[in-house]
Coordinates of N, CA, C and O in Angstrom, one line a residue:
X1 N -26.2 -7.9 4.7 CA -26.5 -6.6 5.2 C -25.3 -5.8 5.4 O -24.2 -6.3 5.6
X2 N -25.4 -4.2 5.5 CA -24.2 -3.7 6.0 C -24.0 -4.0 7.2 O -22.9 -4.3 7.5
X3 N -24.7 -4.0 8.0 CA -24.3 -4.5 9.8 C -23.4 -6.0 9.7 O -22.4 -6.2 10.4
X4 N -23.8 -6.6 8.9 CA -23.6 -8.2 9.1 C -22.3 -8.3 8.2 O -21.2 -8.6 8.7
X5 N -22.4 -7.9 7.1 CA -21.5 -8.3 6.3 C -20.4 -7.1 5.9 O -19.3 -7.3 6.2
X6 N -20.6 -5.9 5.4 CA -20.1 -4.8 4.7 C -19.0 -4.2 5.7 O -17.9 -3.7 5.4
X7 N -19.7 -4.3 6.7 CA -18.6 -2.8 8.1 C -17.8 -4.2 8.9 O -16.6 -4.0 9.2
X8 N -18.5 -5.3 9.2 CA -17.0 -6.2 9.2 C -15.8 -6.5 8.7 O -14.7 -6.6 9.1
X9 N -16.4 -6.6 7.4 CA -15.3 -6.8 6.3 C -14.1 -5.1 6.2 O -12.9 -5.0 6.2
X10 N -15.0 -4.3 6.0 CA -14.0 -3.0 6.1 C -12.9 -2.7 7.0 O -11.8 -2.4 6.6
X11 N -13.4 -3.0 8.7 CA -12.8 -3.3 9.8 C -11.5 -3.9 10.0 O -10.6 -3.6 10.7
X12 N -11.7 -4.9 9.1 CA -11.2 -6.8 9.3 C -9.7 -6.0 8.2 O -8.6 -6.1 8.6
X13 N -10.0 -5.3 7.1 CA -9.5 -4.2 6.5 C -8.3 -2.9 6.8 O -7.2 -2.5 6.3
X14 N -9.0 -2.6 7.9 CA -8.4 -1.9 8.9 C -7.7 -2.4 9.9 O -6.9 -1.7 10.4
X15 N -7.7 -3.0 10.1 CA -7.3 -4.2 11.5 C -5.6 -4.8 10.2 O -4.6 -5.2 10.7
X16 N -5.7 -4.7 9.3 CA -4.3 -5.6 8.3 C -3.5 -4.2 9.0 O -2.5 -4.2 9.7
X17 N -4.4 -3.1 8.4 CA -3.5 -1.8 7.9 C -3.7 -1.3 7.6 O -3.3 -0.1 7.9
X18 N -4.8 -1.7 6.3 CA -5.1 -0.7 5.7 C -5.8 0.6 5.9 O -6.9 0.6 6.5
X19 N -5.3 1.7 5.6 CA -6.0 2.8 5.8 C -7.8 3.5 4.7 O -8.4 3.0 3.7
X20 N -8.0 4.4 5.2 CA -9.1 4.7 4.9 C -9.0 4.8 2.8 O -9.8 4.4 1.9
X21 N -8.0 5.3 2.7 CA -8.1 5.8 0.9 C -7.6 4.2 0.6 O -8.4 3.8 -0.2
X22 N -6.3 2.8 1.0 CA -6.3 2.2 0.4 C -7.8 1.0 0.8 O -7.7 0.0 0.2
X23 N -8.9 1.1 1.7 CA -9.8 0.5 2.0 C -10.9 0.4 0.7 O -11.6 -0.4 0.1
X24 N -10.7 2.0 0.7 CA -11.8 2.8 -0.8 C -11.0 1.5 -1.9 O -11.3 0.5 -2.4
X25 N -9.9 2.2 -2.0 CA -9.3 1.6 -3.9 C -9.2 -0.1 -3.5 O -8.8 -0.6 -4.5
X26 N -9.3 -1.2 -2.5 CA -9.6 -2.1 -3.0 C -10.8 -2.2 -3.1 O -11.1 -3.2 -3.8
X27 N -11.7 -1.5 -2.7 CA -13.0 -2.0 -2.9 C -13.8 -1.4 -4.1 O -14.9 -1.9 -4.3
X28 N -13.5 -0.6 -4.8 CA -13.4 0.0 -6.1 C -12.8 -1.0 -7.3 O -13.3 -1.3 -8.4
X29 N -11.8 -1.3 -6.9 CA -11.1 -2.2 -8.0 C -12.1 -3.7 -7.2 O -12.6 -4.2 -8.2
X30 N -12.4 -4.3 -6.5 CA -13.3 -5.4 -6.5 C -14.3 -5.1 -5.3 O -14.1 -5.2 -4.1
X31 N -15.5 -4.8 -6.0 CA -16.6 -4.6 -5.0 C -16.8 -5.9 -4.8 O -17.8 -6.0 -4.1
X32 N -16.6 -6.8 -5.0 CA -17.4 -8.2 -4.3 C -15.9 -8.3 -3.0 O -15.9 -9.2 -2.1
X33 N -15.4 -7.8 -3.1 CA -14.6 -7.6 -1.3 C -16.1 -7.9 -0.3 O -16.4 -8.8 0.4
X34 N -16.7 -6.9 -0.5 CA -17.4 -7.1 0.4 C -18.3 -7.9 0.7 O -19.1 -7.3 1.5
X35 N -18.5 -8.6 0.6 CA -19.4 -10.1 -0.1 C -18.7 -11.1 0.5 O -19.5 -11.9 1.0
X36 N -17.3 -11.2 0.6 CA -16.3 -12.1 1.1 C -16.4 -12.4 2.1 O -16.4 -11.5 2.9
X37 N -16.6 -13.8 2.7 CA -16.5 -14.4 4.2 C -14.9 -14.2 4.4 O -13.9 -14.5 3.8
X38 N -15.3 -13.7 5.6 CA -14.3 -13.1 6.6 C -13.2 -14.7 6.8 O -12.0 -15.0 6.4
X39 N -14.2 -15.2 7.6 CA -13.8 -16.8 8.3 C -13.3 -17.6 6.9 O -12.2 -18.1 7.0
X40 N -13.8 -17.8 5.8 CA -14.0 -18.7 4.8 C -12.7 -18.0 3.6 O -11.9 -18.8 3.2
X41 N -12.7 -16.9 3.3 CA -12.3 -16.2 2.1 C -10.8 -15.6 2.7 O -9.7 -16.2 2.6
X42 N -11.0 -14.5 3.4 CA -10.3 -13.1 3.4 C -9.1 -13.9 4.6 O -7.9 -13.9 4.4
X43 N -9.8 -14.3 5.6 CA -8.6 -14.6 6.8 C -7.4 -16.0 6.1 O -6.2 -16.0 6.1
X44 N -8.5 -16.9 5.6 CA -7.2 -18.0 4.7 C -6.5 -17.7 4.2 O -5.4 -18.1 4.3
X45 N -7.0 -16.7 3.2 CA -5.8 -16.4 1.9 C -4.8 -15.4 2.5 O -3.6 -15.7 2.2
X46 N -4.9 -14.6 3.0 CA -4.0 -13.6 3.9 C -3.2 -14.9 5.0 O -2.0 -14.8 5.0
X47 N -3.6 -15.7 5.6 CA -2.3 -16.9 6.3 C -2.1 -17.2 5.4 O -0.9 -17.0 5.3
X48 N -2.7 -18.0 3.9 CA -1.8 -18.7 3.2 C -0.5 -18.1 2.8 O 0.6 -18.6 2.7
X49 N -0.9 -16.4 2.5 CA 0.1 -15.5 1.8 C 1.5 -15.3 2.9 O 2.7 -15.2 2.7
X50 N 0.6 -15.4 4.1 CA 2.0 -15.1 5.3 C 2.9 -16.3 5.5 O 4.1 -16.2 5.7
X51 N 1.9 -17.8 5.3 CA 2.7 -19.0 5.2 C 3.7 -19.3 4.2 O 4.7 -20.0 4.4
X52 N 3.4 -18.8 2.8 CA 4.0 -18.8 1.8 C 5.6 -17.8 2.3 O 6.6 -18.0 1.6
X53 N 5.6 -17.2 3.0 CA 6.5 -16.3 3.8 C 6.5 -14.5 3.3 O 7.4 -13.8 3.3
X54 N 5.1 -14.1 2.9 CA 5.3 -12.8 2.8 C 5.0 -12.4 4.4 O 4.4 -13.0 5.3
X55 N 5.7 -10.9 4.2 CA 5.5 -10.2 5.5 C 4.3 -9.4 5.7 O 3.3 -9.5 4.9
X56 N 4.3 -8.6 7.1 CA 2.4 -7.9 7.0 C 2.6 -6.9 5.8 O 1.6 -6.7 5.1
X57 N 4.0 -6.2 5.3 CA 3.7 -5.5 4.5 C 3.7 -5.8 3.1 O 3.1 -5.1 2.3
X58 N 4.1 -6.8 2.8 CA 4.0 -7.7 1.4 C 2.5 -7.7 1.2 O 1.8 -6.8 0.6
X59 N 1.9 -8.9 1.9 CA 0.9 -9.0 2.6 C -0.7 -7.7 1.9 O -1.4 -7.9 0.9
X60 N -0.8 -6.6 2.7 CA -0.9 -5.6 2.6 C -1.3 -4.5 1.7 O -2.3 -3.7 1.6
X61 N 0.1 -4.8 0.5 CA 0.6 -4.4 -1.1 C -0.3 -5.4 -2.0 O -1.1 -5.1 -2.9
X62 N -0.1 -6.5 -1.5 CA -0.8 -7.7 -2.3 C -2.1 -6.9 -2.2 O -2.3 -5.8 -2.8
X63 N -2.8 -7.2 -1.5 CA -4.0 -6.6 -1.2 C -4.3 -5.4 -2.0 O -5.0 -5.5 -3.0
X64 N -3.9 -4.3 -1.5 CA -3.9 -3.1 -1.8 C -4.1 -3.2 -3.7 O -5.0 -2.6 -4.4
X65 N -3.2 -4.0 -4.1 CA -2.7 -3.9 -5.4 C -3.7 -4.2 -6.4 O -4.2 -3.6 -7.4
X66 N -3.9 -6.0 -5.7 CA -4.8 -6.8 -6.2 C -5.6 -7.4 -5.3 O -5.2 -8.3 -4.6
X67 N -7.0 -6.5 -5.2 CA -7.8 -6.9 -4.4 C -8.2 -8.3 -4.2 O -8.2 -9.0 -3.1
X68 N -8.6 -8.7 -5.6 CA -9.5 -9.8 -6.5 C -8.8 -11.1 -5.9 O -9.4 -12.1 -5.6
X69 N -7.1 -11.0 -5.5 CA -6.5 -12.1 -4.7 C -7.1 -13.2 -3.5 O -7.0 -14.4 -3.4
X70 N -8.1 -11.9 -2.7 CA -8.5 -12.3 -1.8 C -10.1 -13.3 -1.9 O -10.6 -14.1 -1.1
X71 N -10.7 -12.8 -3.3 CA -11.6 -13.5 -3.6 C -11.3 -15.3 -4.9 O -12.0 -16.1 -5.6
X72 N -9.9 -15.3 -4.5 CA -9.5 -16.4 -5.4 C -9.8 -17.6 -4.4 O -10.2 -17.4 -3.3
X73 N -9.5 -18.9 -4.9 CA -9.6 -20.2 -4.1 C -7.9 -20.3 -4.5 O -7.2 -20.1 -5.5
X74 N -7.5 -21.1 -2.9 CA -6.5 -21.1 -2.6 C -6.1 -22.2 -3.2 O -4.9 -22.2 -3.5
X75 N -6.8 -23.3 -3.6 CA -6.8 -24.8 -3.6 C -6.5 -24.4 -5.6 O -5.4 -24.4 -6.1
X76 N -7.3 -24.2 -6.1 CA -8.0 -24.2 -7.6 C -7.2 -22.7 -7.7 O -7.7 -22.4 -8.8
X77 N -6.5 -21.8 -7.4 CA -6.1 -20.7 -7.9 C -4.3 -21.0 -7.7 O -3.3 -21.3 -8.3
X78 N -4.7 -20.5 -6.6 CA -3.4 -19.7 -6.0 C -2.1 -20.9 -5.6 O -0.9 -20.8 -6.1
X79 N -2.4 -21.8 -5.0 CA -1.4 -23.3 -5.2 C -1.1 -23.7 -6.2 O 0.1 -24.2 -6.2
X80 N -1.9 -23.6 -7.7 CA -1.1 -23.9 -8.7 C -0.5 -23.0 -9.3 O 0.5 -23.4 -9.8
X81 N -0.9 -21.7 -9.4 CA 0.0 -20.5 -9.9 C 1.4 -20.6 -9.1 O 2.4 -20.4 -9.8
X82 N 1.6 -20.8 -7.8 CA 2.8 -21.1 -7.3 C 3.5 -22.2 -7.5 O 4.7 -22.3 -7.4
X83 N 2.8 -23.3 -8.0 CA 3.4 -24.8 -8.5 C 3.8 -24.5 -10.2 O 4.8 -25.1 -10.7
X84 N 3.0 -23.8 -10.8 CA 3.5 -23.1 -12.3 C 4.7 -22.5 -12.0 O 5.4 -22.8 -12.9
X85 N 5.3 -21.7 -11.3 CA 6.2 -20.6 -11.1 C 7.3 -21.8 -10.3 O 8.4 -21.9 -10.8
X86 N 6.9 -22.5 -9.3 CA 8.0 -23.1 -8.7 C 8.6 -24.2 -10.1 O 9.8 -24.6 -10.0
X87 N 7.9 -24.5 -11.0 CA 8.2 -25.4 -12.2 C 8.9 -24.8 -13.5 O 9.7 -25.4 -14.2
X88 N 8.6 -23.7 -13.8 CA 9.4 -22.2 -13.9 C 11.0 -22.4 -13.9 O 11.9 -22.3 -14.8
X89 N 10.9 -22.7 -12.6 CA 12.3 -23.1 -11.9 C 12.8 -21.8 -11.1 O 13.9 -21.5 -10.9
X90 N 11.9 -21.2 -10.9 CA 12.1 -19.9 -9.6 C 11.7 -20.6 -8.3 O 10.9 -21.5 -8.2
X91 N 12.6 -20.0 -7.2 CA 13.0 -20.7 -6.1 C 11.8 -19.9 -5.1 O 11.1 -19.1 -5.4
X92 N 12.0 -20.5 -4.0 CA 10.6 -19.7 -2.8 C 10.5 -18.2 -2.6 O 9.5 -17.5 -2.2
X93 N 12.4 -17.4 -3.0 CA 12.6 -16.0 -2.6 C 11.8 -15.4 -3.9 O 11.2 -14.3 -3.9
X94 N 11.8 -16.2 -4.8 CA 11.6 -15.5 -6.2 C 9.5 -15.7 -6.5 O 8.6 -15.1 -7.0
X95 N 9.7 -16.7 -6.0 CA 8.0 -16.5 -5.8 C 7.2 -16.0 -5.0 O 6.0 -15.8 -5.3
X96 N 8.0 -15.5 -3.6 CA 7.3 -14.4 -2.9 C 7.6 -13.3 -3.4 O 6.8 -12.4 -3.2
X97 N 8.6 -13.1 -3.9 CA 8.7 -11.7 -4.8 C 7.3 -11.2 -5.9 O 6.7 -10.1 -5.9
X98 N 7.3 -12.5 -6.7 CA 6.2 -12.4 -7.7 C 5.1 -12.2 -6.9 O 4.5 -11.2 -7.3
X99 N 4.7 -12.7 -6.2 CA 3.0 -12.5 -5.9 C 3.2 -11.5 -4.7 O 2.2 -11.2 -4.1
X100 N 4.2 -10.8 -4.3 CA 4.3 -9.8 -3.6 C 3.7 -8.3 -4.5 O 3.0 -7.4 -4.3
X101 N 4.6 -8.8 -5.8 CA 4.2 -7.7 -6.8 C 3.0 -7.5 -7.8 O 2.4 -6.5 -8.1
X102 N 2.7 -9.1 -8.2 CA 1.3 -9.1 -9.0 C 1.2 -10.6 -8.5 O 1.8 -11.7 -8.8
X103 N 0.3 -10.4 -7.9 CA -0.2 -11.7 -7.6 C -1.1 -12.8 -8.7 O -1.5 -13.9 -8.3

């Protein structure tokens, strides 16, 4: 429902940073944002991104940029794209760079 699910998520949205026009363009570029468990989806992958050592505003850009990030699995997506890249032979500054820019 929007009570339950939609105006939390926008919030949760607001509460990163984001403002009202970049809240609209991620949710444009992936309407299933809103669909997203808060607890399950959107709060993990935003620590994993901060543990990985981006900043709130790296963070943020990611988001902003590439919404769809947030709806990836951290396990089956996003750990191996960084294990591809760290195999690469790009070092930890050089992989938060990349997924700072395109995730």
């Amino acid at each position: 429902s929007i009570e339950e699910n939609m105006k939390p998520t926008v919030q949760w949205l607001k509460d990163l940073g984001l403002d009202d026009s970049q809240v609209r363009k991620s949710i444009v570029l992936f309407p299933q944002l809103l669909g997203c468990s808060i607890e399950r989806n959107l709060q993990p992958t935003v620590q994993w991104l901060k543990d990985l050592g981006l900043d709130d505003s790296q963070v943020k850009k990611s988001i902003v940029g590439h919404p769809s990030l947030l709806g990836c699995s951290i396990e089956r997506n996003l750990q191996p794209t960084v294990q591809w890249l760290k195999d690469l032979g790009l070092d930890d500054p050089q992989v938060r760079k990349v997924i700072a820019q395109f995730p």
